Tab-separated table of C-alpha atoms (C1' of nucleotides) in Angstrom:
chain	number	residue	atom	x	y	z
Q	224	UNK	CA	92.389	-0.940	-6.496
Q	225	UNK	CA	91.841	-4.938	-7.941
Q	226	UNK	CA	91.282	-3.725	-11.084
Q	227	UNK	CA	94.248	-1.298	-10.992
Q	228	UNK	CA	96.809	-3.960	-10.198
Q	229	UNK	CA	95.520	-6.636	-13.136
Q	230	UNK	CA	96.569	-3.830	-15.667
Q	231	UNK	CA	99.465	-3.626	-14.766
Q	232	UNK	CA	99.430	-7.149	-14.105
Q	233	UNK	CA	98.314	-7.815	-17.498
Q	234	UNK	CA	100.393	-5.580	-18.903
Q	235	UNK	CA	103.291	-7.008	-17.335
Q	236	UNK	CA	102.327	-10.566	-18.867
Q	237	UNK	CA	102.177	-9.406	-21.735
Q	238	UNK	CA	105.426	-7.820	-22.619
Q	239	UNK	CA	106.897	-10.569	-21.293
Q	240	UNK	CA	108.365	-8.618	-17.497
Q	241	UNK	CA	106.244	-11.645	-16.060
Q	242	UNK	CA	107.574	-15.006	-17.913
Q	243	UNK	CA	105.413	-17.166	-18.955
Q	244	UNK	CA	105.876	-20.305	-16.840
Q	245	UNK	CA	106.768	-18.516	-13.592
Q	246	UNK	CA	105.176	-18.408	-10.656
Q	247	UNK	CA	103.021	-15.401	-8.878
Q	248	UNK	CA	103.879	-15.722	-5.037
Q	249	UNK	CA	100.354	-13.530	-3.594
Q	250	UNK	CA	102.479	-11.768	-0.791
Q	251	UNK	CA	105.502	-11.305	-2.906
Q	252	UNK	CA	103.321	-9.091	-5.670
Q	253	UNK	CA	101.509	-7.924	-3.276
Q	254	UNK	CA	104.261	-6.195	-0.992
Q	255	UNK	CA	106.260	-5.486	-4.090
Q	256	UNK	CA	103.484	-3.001	-5.399
Q	257	UNK	CA	102.410	-1.686	-2.190
Q	258	UNK	CA	99.414	-3.355	-1.506
Q	259	UNK	CA	97.631	-5.745	0.418
Q	260	UNK	CA	97.353	-9.711	-0.620
Q	261	UNK	CA	93.328	-8.730	-0.909
Q	262	UNK	CA	93.531	-6.436	-3.933
Q	263	UNK	CA	96.229	-8.895	-5.607
Q	264	UNK	CA	94.024	-12.090	-4.658
Q	265	UNK	CA	91.274	-9.991	-6.633
Q	266	UNK	CA	93.446	-9.096	-9.768
Q	267	UNK	CA	95.116	-12.391	-10.155
Q	268	UNK	CA	91.394	-14.285	-10.392
Q	269	UNK	CA	90.379	-11.432	-13.143
Q	270	UNK	CA	93.793	-12.213	-15.155
Q	271	UNK	CA	93.292	-15.894	-14.880
Q	272	UNK	CA	89.060	-15.050	-15.903
Q	273	UNK	CA	91.506	-13.811	-19.333
Q	274	UNK	CA	92.931	-16.753	-19.315
Q	275	UNK	CA	96.888	-15.407	-18.499
Q	276	UNK	CA	97.320	-16.844	-15.197
Q	277	UNK	CA	96.512	-20.227	-14.597
Q	278	UNK	CA	94.947	-20.772	-11.590
Q	279	UNK	CA	95.764	-23.877	-9.444
Q	280	UNK	CA	94.288	-25.075	-6.045
Q	281	UNK	CA	96.725	-24.562	-2.797
Q	282	UNK	CA	99.597	-23.547	-5.597
Q	283	UNK	CA	101.468	-20.170	-7.164
Q	284	UNK	CA	99.414	-18.962	-9.366
Q	285	UNK	CA	102.087	-19.579	-12.772
Q	286	UNK	CA	101.887	-16.849	-15.716
Q	287	UNK	CA	100.024	-18.732	-17.760
Q	288	UNK	CA	102.050	-20.650	-20.709
Q	289	UNK	CA	99.554	-21.581	-24.127
Q	290	UNK	CA	100.269	-24.312	-26.021
Q	291	UNK	CA	99.682	-23.179	-30.670
Q	292	UNK	CA	96.632	-24.920	-30.438
Q	293	UNK	CA	95.347	-22.927	-27.717
Q	294	UNK	CA	96.473	-20.166	-29.188
Q	295	UNK	CA	94.581	-21.442	-32.226
Q	296	UNK	CA	92.098	-22.580	-30.647
Q	297	UNK	CA	91.305	-18.936	-29.453
Q	298	UNK	CA	91.829	-17.225	-32.778
Q	299	UNK	CA	88.656	-19.504	-33.635
Q	300	UNK	CA	86.519	-18.071	-30.617
Q	301	UNK	CA	87.379	-14.659	-31.436
Q	302	UNK	CA	86.875	-15.523	-35.149
Q	303	UNK	CA	83.128	-16.381	-34.607
Q	304	UNK	CA	82.896	-13.633	-32.630
Q	305	UNK	CA	84.373	-11.196	-34.677
Q	306	UNK	CA	81.896	-12.707	-37.858
Q	307	UNK	CA	79.077	-12.073	-35.733
Q	308	UNK	CA	79.857	-8.727	-35.011
Q	309	UNK	CA	80.131	-8.001	-38.771
Q	310	UNK	CA	76.797	-9.393	-38.774
Q	311	UNK	CA	74.939	-7.907	-36.399
Q	312	UNK	CA	76.973	-4.310	-37.106
Q	313	UNK	CA	75.523	-4.780	-41.533
Q	314	UNK	CA	71.398	-4.140	-39.180
Q	315	UNK	CA	72.367	-1.742	-37.023
Q	316	UNK	CA	75.569	-0.253	-36.711
Q	317	UNK	CA	75.161	4.039	-37.137
Q	318	UNK	CA	76.424	5.790	-39.785
Q	319	UNK	CA	77.777	7.838	-36.679
Q	320	UNK	CA	80.005	4.170	-36.087
Q	321	UNK	CA	80.857	3.199	-39.928
Q	322	UNK	CA	82.420	6.619	-40.127
Q	323	UNK	CA	84.647	5.996	-36.630
Q	324	UNK	CA	85.548	2.393	-38.128
Q	325	UNK	CA	86.893	3.928	-41.899
Q	326	UNK	CA	88.419	7.093	-39.731
Q	327	UNK	CA	90.385	4.510	-38.119
Q	328	UNK	CA	91.117	2.716	-40.869
Q	329	UNK	CA	92.013	5.568	-42.657
Q	330	UNK	CA	94.363	6.622	-39.222
Q	331	UNK	CA	95.901	3.189	-39.731
Q	332	UNK	CA	96.614	3.845	-43.553
Q	333	UNK	CA	98.098	7.037	-42.581
Q	334	UNK	CA	99.976	5.945	-39.796
Q	335	UNK	CA	100.999	2.345	-40.682
Q	336	UNK	CA	105.017	3.351	-40.889
Q	337	UNK	CA	105.441	6.209	-38.799
Q	338	UNK	CA	104.444	4.781	-35.443
Q	339	UNK	CA	105.773	2.047	-33.773
Q	340	UNK	CA	103.984	-1.470	-33.625
Q	341	UNK	CA	102.455	-1.463	-30.607
Q	342	UNK	CA	100.383	1.890	-31.344
Q	343	UNK	CA	100.004	1.067	-34.602
Q	344	UNK	CA	98.809	-2.341	-32.676
Q	345	UNK	CA	96.774	-1.205	-30.654
Q	346	UNK	CA	95.045	1.141	-33.154
Q	347	UNK	CA	94.451	-2.379	-34.582
Q	348	UNK	CA	92.600	-2.968	-31.466
Q	349	UNK	CA	90.865	0.022	-31.851
Q	350	UNK	CA	89.107	-0.718	-34.832
Q	351	UNK	CA	88.128	-4.569	-34.814
Q	352	UNK	CA	85.872	-3.474	-31.386
Q	353	UNK	CA	85.157	-0.721	-33.233
Q	354	UNK	CA	83.175	-3.110	-36.010
Q	355	UNK	CA	82.337	-5.379	-32.648
Q	356	UNK	CA	80.896	-1.757	-30.382
Q	357	UNK	CA	78.989	-1.718	-33.612
Q	358	UNK	CA	76.465	-4.595	-32.946
Q	359	UNK	CA	75.370	-3.088	-29.906
Q	360	UNK	CA	75.815	-6.896	-28.047
Q	361	UNK	CA	76.377	-6.072	-24.246
Q	362	UNK	CA	77.596	-9.018	-24.162
Q	363	UNK	CA	79.893	-9.974	-27.580
Q	364	UNK	CA	81.500	-6.417	-26.975
Q	365	UNK	CA	82.323	-8.269	-23.649
Q	366	UNK	CA	83.719	-11.477	-24.908
Q	367	UNK	CA	85.125	-10.189	-26.921
Q	368	UNK	CA	87.040	-7.743	-25.211
Q	369	UNK	CA	88.056	-11.118	-22.889
Q	370	UNK	CA	89.169	-12.734	-26.258
Q	371	UNK	CA	90.768	-9.279	-27.406
Q	372	UNK	CA	92.918	-9.447	-23.731
Q	373	UNK	CA	94.070	-12.955	-23.603
Q	374	UNK	CA	95.531	-12.799	-26.781
Q	375	UNK	CA	96.654	-9.379	-27.116
Q	376	UNK	CA	100.350	-11.503	-26.830
Q	377	UNK	CA	99.802	-14.194	-30.472
Q	378	UNK	CA	97.938	-10.934	-31.622
Q	379	UNK	CA	100.786	-8.556	-31.376
Q	380	UNK	CA	103.410	-10.866	-32.789
Q	381	UNK	CA	101.638	-11.360	-35.533
Q	382	UNK	CA	101.141	-7.762	-36.610
Q	383	UNK	CA	104.663	-7.443	-36.405
Q	384	UNK	CA	105.382	-8.956	-38.796
Q	385	UNK	CA	105.883	-5.929	-41.887
Q	386	UNK	CA	105.929	-7.946	-45.402
Q	387	UNK	CA	101.794	-8.146	-44.603
Q	388	UNK	CA	100.826	-5.436	-43.768
Q	389	UNK	CA	99.924	-3.613	-47.273
Q	390	UNK	CA	97.168	-6.501	-47.147
Q	391	UNK	CA	96.358	-5.831	-43.446
Q	392	UNK	CA	94.950	-2.366	-45.025
Q	393	UNK	CA	93.371	-3.544	-48.449
Q	394	UNK	CA	91.544	-5.760	-45.708
Q	395	UNK	CA	90.304	-2.749	-43.046
Q	396	UNK	CA	89.239	-1.111	-46.361
Q	397	UNK	CA	87.343	-4.789	-47.194
Q	398	UNK	CA	85.365	-4.825	-44.478
Q	399	UNK	CA	84.911	-1.400	-44.008
Q	400	UNK	CA	83.411	-1.006	-47.837
Q	401	UNK	CA	81.085	-4.082	-46.565
Q	402	UNK	CA	79.752	-2.788	-43.771
Q	403	UNK	CA	79.312	0.509	-44.966
Q	404	UNK	CA	77.207	-1.084	-47.749
Q	405	UNK	CA	75.281	-2.844	-45.221
Q	406	UNK	CA	76.884	-6.690	-47.042
Q	407	UNK	CA	76.693	-8.600	-43.939
Q	408	UNK	CA	76.988	-11.763	-46.759
Q	409	UNK	CA	80.294	-9.403	-47.843
Q	410	UNK	CA	81.402	-8.411	-44.440
Q	411	UNK	CA	81.710	-11.850	-42.927
Q	412	UNK	CA	83.833	-12.744	-46.230
Q	413	UNK	CA	86.249	-9.834	-45.416
Q	414	UNK	CA	86.612	-10.788	-42.232
Q	415	UNK	CA	87.625	-14.165	-42.559
Q	416	UNK	CA	89.934	-13.173	-45.251
Q	417	UNK	CA	91.371	-10.917	-42.778
Q	418	UNK	CA	91.434	-13.918	-40.233
Q	419	UNK	CA	93.295	-16.315	-42.645
Q	420	UNK	CA	96.313	-14.923	-42.462
Q	421	UNK	CA	96.680	-14.332	-38.748
Q	422	UNK	CA	96.375	-18.394	-38.541
Q	423	UNK	CA	99.455	-19.298	-40.549
Q	424	UNK	CA	101.929	-16.459	-39.001
Q	425	UNK	CA	100.628	-17.041	-35.592
Q	426	UNK	CA	101.614	-20.153	-36.357
Q	427	UNK	CA	105.478	-19.620	-38.444
Q	428	UNK	CA	106.567	-17.599	-35.100
Q	429	UNK	CA	105.342	-19.762	-33.067
Q	430	UNK	CA	107.954	-22.429	-34.795
Q	431	UNK	CA	110.747	-19.691	-35.265
Q	432	UNK	CA	110.080	-18.506	-31.180
Q	433	UNK	CA	109.742	-21.524	-30.557
Q	434	UNK	CA	109.726	-20.092	-26.215
Q	435	UNK	CA	106.970	-22.152	-25.434
Q	436	UNK	CA	104.549	-25.151	-25.880
Q	437	UNK	CA	103.628	-26.713	-22.722
Q	438	UNK	CA	102.050	-26.179	-19.478
M	34	UNK	CA	84.880	-22.902	-1.254
M	35	UNK	CA	83.928	-19.846	-2.925
M	36	UNK	CA	83.445	-22.208	-5.761
M	37	UNK	CA	81.125	-23.959	-3.639
M	38	UNK	CA	79.102	-20.763	-2.028
M	39	UNK	CA	79.052	-20.435	-6.067
M	40	UNK	CA	77.847	-23.221	-6.632
M	41	UNK	CA	74.713	-22.435	-4.551
M	42	UNK	CA	74.619	-18.629	-5.019
M	43	UNK	CA	74.088	-20.099	-8.855
M	44	UNK	CA	71.233	-22.661	-8.177
M	45	UNK	CA	69.222	-19.499	-5.791
M	46	UNK	CA	69.103	-17.067	-8.851
M	47	UNK	CA	68.066	-19.448	-11.237
M	48	UNK	CA	65.424	-21.283	-9.660
M	49	UNK	CA	64.391	-17.005	-8.191
M	50	UNK	CA	65.288	-17.909	-4.817
M	51	UNK	CA	66.979	-14.401	-5.115
M	52	UNK	CA	64.927	-12.620	-7.157
M	53	UNK	CA	65.967	-10.025	-10.071
M	54	UNK	CA	67.032	-6.766	-8.755
M	55	UNK	CA	67.382	-7.804	-5.551
M	56	UNK	CA	70.492	-6.739	-3.361
M	57	UNK	CA	72.991	-9.439	-1.907
M	58	UNK	CA	74.971	-8.362	0.787
M	59	UNK	CA	77.854	-9.444	1.910
M	60	UNK	CA	77.977	-9.424	5.457
M	61	UNK	CA	74.308	-10.757	5.885
M	62	UNK	CA	74.662	-13.971	3.358
M	63	UNK	CA	78.274	-14.699	4.279
M	64	UNK	CA	76.991	-15.570	7.734
M	65	UNK	CA	73.606	-17.714	7.123
M	66	UNK	CA	75.896	-19.563	4.929
M	67	UNK	CA	77.979	-20.107	8.344
M	68	UNK	CA	81.353	-18.702	5.756
M	69	UNK	CA	83.455	-15.393	6.237
M	70	UNK	CA	83.306	-12.798	4.321
M	71	UNK	CA	86.419	-13.542	1.938
M	72	UNK	CA	85.731	-16.612	0.216
M	73	UNK	CA	81.773	-15.030	0.035
M	74	UNK	CA	82.730	-12.142	-2.463
M	75	UNK	CA	85.214	-14.552	-4.573
M	76	UNK	CA	81.419	-16.652	-5.075
M	77	UNK	CA	80.094	-13.085	-5.667
M	78	UNK	CA	82.752	-11.883	-8.166
M	79	UNK	CA	82.263	-15.566	-10.656
M	80	UNK	CA	78.305	-15.105	-10.966
M	81	UNK	CA	79.229	-11.127	-11.962
M	82	UNK	CA	81.485	-12.861	-14.431
M	83	UNK	CA	78.933	-15.558	-15.343
M	84	UNK	CA	76.678	-12.617	-15.726
M	85	UNK	CA	74.251	-13.851	-12.478
M	86	UNK	CA	75.057	-10.653	-10.800
M	87	UNK	CA	75.606	-7.327	-10.947
M	88	UNK	CA	78.341	-5.821	-9.173
M	89	UNK	CA	78.619	-1.710	-8.647
M	90	UNK	CA	81.264	0.388	-7.353
M	91	UNK	CA	81.082	0.831	-3.044
M	92	UNK	CA	77.943	-0.383	-3.314
M	93	UNK	CA	76.084	-3.737	-2.771
M	94	UNK	CA	75.400	-6.278	-5.643
M	95	UNK	CA	72.186	-7.179	-7.168
M	96	UNK	CA	71.046	-10.176	-8.484
M	97	UNK	CA	71.423	-9.628	-12.387
M	98	UNK	CA	67.816	-8.968	-14.001
M	99	UNK	CA	68.834	-9.159	-17.559
M	100	UNK	CA	66.052	-6.904	-20.369
M	101	UNK	CA	64.392	-9.283	-23.417
M	102	UNK	CA	67.521	-7.748	-26.073
M	103	UNK	CA	69.957	-8.357	-23.354
M	104	UNK	CA	68.345	-12.273	-22.919
M	105	UNK	CA	68.510	-12.262	-26.695
M	106	UNK	CA	72.030	-10.294	-27.319
M	107	UNK	CA	73.457	-13.462	-24.973
M	108	UNK	CA	71.414	-16.050	-27.218
M	109	UNK	CA	73.761	-14.900	-30.583
M	110	UNK	CA	76.615	-15.131	-29.103
M	111	UNK	CA	75.645	-18.265	-27.309
M	112	UNK	CA	73.755	-19.195	-30.907
M	113	UNK	CA	77.094	-18.290	-32.823
M	114	UNK	CA	79.650	-20.483	-30.252
M	115	UNK	CA	77.742	-23.417	-31.221
M	116	UNK	CA	77.854	-23.228	-34.824
M	117	UNK	CA	81.105	-22.761	-34.976
M	118	UNK	CA	81.156	-25.855	-32.467
M	119	UNK	CA	79.326	-27.674	-34.963
M	120	UNK	CA	81.738	-26.572	-38.003
M	121	UNK	CA	84.471	-27.818	-35.502
M	122	UNK	CA	83.418	-30.664	-34.748
M	123	UNK	CA	82.820	-32.299	-37.799
M	124	UNK	CA	86.271	-32.694	-38.648
M	125	UNK	CA	87.353	-33.127	-34.412
M	126	UNK	CA	85.295	-35.372	-32.715
M	127	UNK	CA	85.847	-38.707	-32.367
M	128	UNK	CA	83.108	-41.755	-33.479
M	129	UNK	CA	83.216	-42.170	-30.080
M	130	UNK	CA	81.373	-38.532	-29.211
M	131	UNK	CA	79.208	-38.765	-32.382
M	132	UNK	CA	78.299	-42.105	-30.820
M	133	UNK	CA	77.389	-40.130	-26.849
M	134	UNK	CA	75.247	-37.196	-28.673
M	135	UNK	CA	73.783	-39.831	-30.498
M	136	UNK	CA	72.626	-41.531	-27.388
M	137	UNK	CA	71.807	-38.740	-25.217
M	138	UNK	CA	69.438	-37.536	-28.130
M	139	UNK	CA	67.912	-40.637	-28.050
M	140	UNK	CA	67.605	-40.987	-23.798
M	141	UNK	CA	66.170	-37.159	-24.227
M	142	UNK	CA	64.026	-39.350	-26.738
M	143	UNK	CA	63.135	-41.430	-24.208
M	144	UNK	CA	62.419	-39.758	-21.075
M	145	UNK	CA	60.695	-36.708	-23.064
M	146	UNK	CA	56.998	-37.454	-21.502
M	147	UNK	CA	58.140	-39.442	-18.560
M	148	UNK	CA	60.692	-36.804	-16.542
M	149	UNK	CA	60.011	-33.416	-14.895
M	150	UNK	CA	61.282	-30.564	-16.797
M	151	UNK	CA	63.740	-29.605	-14.825
M	152	UNK	CA	65.565	-33.448	-15.399
M	153	UNK	CA	64.934	-33.152	-18.647
M	154	UNK	CA	66.452	-29.976	-18.916
M	155	UNK	CA	69.869	-31.307	-17.767
M	156	UNK	CA	70.306	-33.346	-20.808
M	157	UNK	CA	68.869	-31.316	-23.323
M	158	UNK	CA	72.382	-29.359	-21.598
M	159	UNK	CA	74.430	-32.293	-21.808
M	160	UNK	CA	73.799	-33.018	-25.410
M	161	UNK	CA	74.603	-29.574	-26.741
M	162	UNK	CA	77.275	-29.619	-24.232
M	163	UNK	CA	78.429	-32.765	-25.601
M	164	UNK	CA	78.261	-31.651	-29.139
M	165	UNK	CA	80.769	-28.496	-28.080
M	166	UNK	CA	82.965	-30.496	-26.282
M	167	UNK	CA	83.842	-32.555	-30.040
M	168	UNK	CA	85.319	-29.190	-30.828
M	169	UNK	CA	88.182	-29.993	-28.904
M	170	UNK	CA	88.470	-26.465	-28.117
M	171	UNK	CA	88.898	-26.309	-24.709
M	172	UNK	CA	88.567	-21.763	-25.061
M	173	UNK	CA	85.187	-22.996	-26.697
M	174	UNK	CA	83.910	-25.221	-23.865
M	175	UNK	CA	84.977	-22.410	-21.746
M	176	UNK	CA	83.190	-19.358	-22.583
M	177	UNK	CA	79.981	-22.004	-23.804
M	178	UNK	CA	80.006	-23.379	-20.439
M	179	UNK	CA	79.603	-19.738	-19.494
M	180	UNK	CA	77.162	-18.704	-21.452
M	181	UNK	CA	74.979	-21.316	-20.822
M	182	UNK	CA	75.385	-21.221	-17.045
M	183	UNK	CA	73.989	-16.858	-17.767
M	184	UNK	CA	71.162	-17.935	-19.675
M	185	UNK	CA	70.565	-21.088	-18.119
M	186	UNK	CA	66.483	-20.077	-16.767
M	187	UNK	CA	66.239	-18.138	-20.069
M	188	UNK	CA	66.410	-21.170	-21.813
M	189	UNK	CA	64.638	-23.403	-19.123
M	190	UNK	CA	61.882	-21.174	-19.161
M	191	UNK	CA	62.024	-21.815	-22.843
M	192	UNK	CA	62.526	-25.293	-23.417
M	193	UNK	CA	59.344	-25.698	-20.606
M	194	UNK	CA	57.061	-24.915	-23.721
M	195	UNK	CA	55.569	-28.409	-24.555
M	196	UNK	CA	54.247	-26.931	-27.677
M	197	UNK	CA	57.347	-27.100	-29.277
M	198	UNK	CA	59.541	-30.662	-27.839
M	199	UNK	CA	58.563	-33.121	-30.638
M	200	UNK	CA	60.085	-30.371	-32.947
M	201	UNK	CA	63.215	-29.942	-30.607
M	202	UNK	CA	64.112	-34.031	-30.831
M	203	UNK	CA	63.876	-34.182	-34.505
M	204	UNK	CA	66.084	-31.217	-34.734
M	205	UNK	CA	68.295	-33.340	-32.104
M	206	UNK	CA	68.125	-35.826	-35.068
M	207	UNK	CA	68.868	-34.135	-37.201
M	208	UNK	CA	72.145	-31.994	-36.067
M	209	UNK	CA	73.604	-35.653	-34.767
M	210	UNK	CA	73.052	-36.961	-38.448
M	211	UNK	CA	74.665	-33.855	-39.879
M	212	UNK	CA	78.205	-34.492	-37.486
M	213	UNK	CA	77.877	-37.792	-37.908
M	214	UNK	CA	78.059	-37.693	-41.749
M	215	UNK	CA	80.785	-34.676	-41.296
M	216	UNK	CA	78.898	-32.179	-43.137
M	217	UNK	CA	79.879	-28.732	-41.210
M	218	UNK	CA	77.432	-26.756	-43.964
M	219	UNK	CA	74.288	-28.860	-43.091
M	220	UNK	CA	75.246	-29.570	-39.395
M	221	UNK	CA	74.931	-25.839	-39.350
M	222	UNK	CA	71.343	-24.858	-40.190
M	223	UNK	CA	70.379	-28.033	-38.414
M	224	UNK	CA	71.943	-25.461	-35.813
M	225	UNK	CA	69.915	-23.170	-37.247
M	226	UNK	CA	67.309	-24.619	-37.149
M	227	UNK	CA	67.091	-25.285	-33.633
M	228	UNK	CA	67.883	-21.862	-32.159
M	229	UNK	CA	64.855	-20.517	-34.441
M	230	UNK	CA	62.667	-20.727	-32.072
M	231	UNK	CA	63.767	-20.517	-29.458
M	232	UNK	CA	63.972	-16.187	-29.737
M	233	UNK	CA	60.599	-16.178	-30.648
M	234	UNK	CA	60.376	-18.497	-27.142
M	235	UNK	CA	62.259	-16.559	-24.975
M	236	UNK	CA	60.339	-12.863	-25.926
M	237	UNK	CA	56.560	-14.590	-26.056
M	238	UNK	CA	57.575	-15.880	-22.801
M	239	UNK	CA	59.124	-12.053	-21.500
M	240	UNK	CA	55.497	-10.435	-22.738
M	241	UNK	CA	54.220	-12.847	-20.283
M	242	UNK	CA	55.469	-13.373	-17.603
M	243	UNK	CA	56.683	-9.859	-17.561
M	244	UNK	CA	58.357	-9.512	-14.699
M	245	UNK	CA	61.420	-7.492	-15.434
M	246	UNK	CA	62.749	-5.250	-18.331
M	247	UNK	CA	65.019	-3.368	-15.901
M	248	UNK	CA	68.102	-3.411	-14.336
D	94	DG	C1'	126.048	-42.456	-1.724
D	95	DC	C1'	121.687	-42.486	-2.329
D	96	DG	C1'	116.654	-42.846	-1.584
D	97	DG	C1'	112.873	-42.292	2.022
D	98	DC	C1'	111.163	-39.722	6.224
D	99	DT	C1'	110.375	-35.459	8.848
D	100	DG	C1'	109.952	-30.705	10.724
D	101	DG	C1'	111.302	-25.701	9.668
D	102	DT	C1'	109.110	-22.545	5.839
D	103	DT	C1'	106.699	-20.855	2.612
D	104	DT	C1'	101.996	-20.190	0.558
D	105	DG	C1'	97.170	-20.293	-0.156
D	106	DG	C1'	93.300	-20.327	1.511
D	107	DT	C1'	90.077	-18.596	5.796
D	108	DA	C1'	87.991	-15.765	9.171
D	109	DT	C1'	88.862	-10.869	11.027
D	110	DA	C1'	89.878	-5.923	12.168
D	111	DC	C1'	89.515	-1.459	10.289
D	112	DC	C1'	88.474	2.322	7.034
D	113	DA	C1'	86.086	5.154	4.163
D	114	DG	C1'	81.742	6.424	1.255
D	115	DA	C1'	76.514	5.270	0.819
D	116	DT	C1'	72.498	5.388	2.960
D	117	DT	C1'	68.793	6.532	6.038
D	118	DG	C1'	66.338	7.836	9.467
D	119	DG	C1'	64.263	11.408	12.508
D	120	DA	C1'	65.281	15.977	13.677
D	121	DC	C1'	64.849	20.945	12.858
D	122	DC	C1'	64.162	24.787	9.725
D	123	DC	C1'	61.603	27.346	6.426
E	102	DG	C1'	53.072	19.482	6.590
E	103	DG	C1'	57.120	19.123	3.043
E	104	DG	C1'	62.198	19.362	2.519
E	105	DT	C1'	67.277	19.309	3.671
E	106	DC	C1'	70.521	18.559	6.989
E	107	DC	C1'	73.141	15.642	10.324
E	108	DA	C1'	74.928	11.705	12.571
E	109	DA	C1'	74.524	6.987	13.299
E	110	DT	C1'	74.802	2.643	10.655
E	111	DC	C1'	75.653	0.137	7.024
E	112	DT	C1'	78.111	-1.576	4.154
E	113	DG	C1'	81.561	-2.834	0.126
E	114	DG	C1'	87.457	-1.968	0.203
E	115	DT	C1'	91.768	-3.063	2.131
E	116	DA	C1'	94.990	-5.063	5.941
E	117	DT	C1'	96.393	-8.408	8.856
E	118	DA	C1'	96.415	-12.303	11.442
E	119	DC	C1'	95.328	-17.160	11.510
E	120	DC	C1'	95.468	-22.206	9.735
E	121	DA	C1'	96.380	-25.670	7.151
E	122	DA	C1'	98.475	-27.755	2.802
E	123	DA	C1'	102.376	-27.851	0.522
E	124	DC	C1'	107.946	-27.124	-1.025
E	125	DC	C1'	112.424	-28.128	0.930
E	126	DA	C1'	116.571	-28.336	3.190
E	127	DG	C1'	118.874	-30.956	6.356
E	128	DC	C1'	118.953	-35.871	7.886
E	129	DC	C1'	118.770	-40.429	9.027
E	130	DG	C1'	118.696	-45.294	7.911
E	131	DC	C1'	119.907	-48.703	4.544
DNA sequence: GCGGCTGGTTTGGTATACCAGATTGGACCC
DNA sequence: GGGTCCAATCTGGTATACCAAACCAGCCGC
């Protein structure tokens, strides 16, 4: 149940229903959802662990309002995790897994201009998660998932930028080909190329929207 | 308070007082420590997040008993995190931080054959944590700390191997010099060299002690 | 009028009570 | 004698009650 509450809260935070910087009062939110404080508390801890809310001793938790540097820092870690995934996956991925990665890439190609950006973004996350899953490294999979959750908002806002979509598609294809060729060096290079624009996108979006910066 | 309980539990797990595979009953352990179930539950969640205990829905949590593969997987992630730390630290570390890393190295050199292996290991962890801290990347610091906690036992057992100590000392020096030279490529290479034996050490120790393997 | 203090209220932290599913031990049947 | 079923009990999950610290508003003194 706590997991379900965390899921709802997470969506609300990432969609912006719960504004960054705002407090989350246990009682209030608990009874709004018709549950007790106990699972609500647990849900908040889960989100705190993901970095979406910030706990303060003896104070109400607040929705995290990460600064640009914090987001970039987190992207750097995510980047490193995906590099490791790509390297490992070259050695450990099954042909079926590589095929599924290719299929996801094709799906993204096909639906790119049809479906809305949220659904498209979900597909993009699945593509990346599939690569990580192909590493067959459970710890890596879990840590990567945690960072994906934490960065959902920032990555989503970055991925909206239409101008870069065609490039993203090309890069997905390149990553898939490098994986299929079982070439770790090329795979890592392509993942690097895929991440490179993200730093700039996030930065520029942060500058323009400027809804935050402090905690 | 939950944090304090988690601290105690963590020590007991890592020292082996709580045997891997054993269940941790909330009521039992709570009243043994004279606290309520509520903070005990929270402590258990913290440790579960660290990977030291394993939660099972509607079942008692059990002390994690990681298989060799799981440990190696985690070391791989730790390895990647430290590589990233080294690379970033070359650009971001202050001279004072590099000096502190060098000082920790000297301390380890000096006390290597004097103090007991637990204290020595604490110093080793400080050395590595100092490098990560020099990256000035909070997310990286936190994730690294989580993996250090998770791998405490395995790394400790590996570090006990006296035969390799001299090599470890040399590698610490090499890492420090590469950092001081602000040379990312060399830093990463030296960190690689430092990690390489760990995989084998853990594997060989796992084979000999053979207290586990399953979950 | 303004700042600091104070009491009531809010809120997170902890303890306790209750519930439903899981476990287990034993009795019963084959 | 072995297997199966059932109930007493144990255990995690949830709800509620209580406490102490933090917040806030209004009051008092300057």
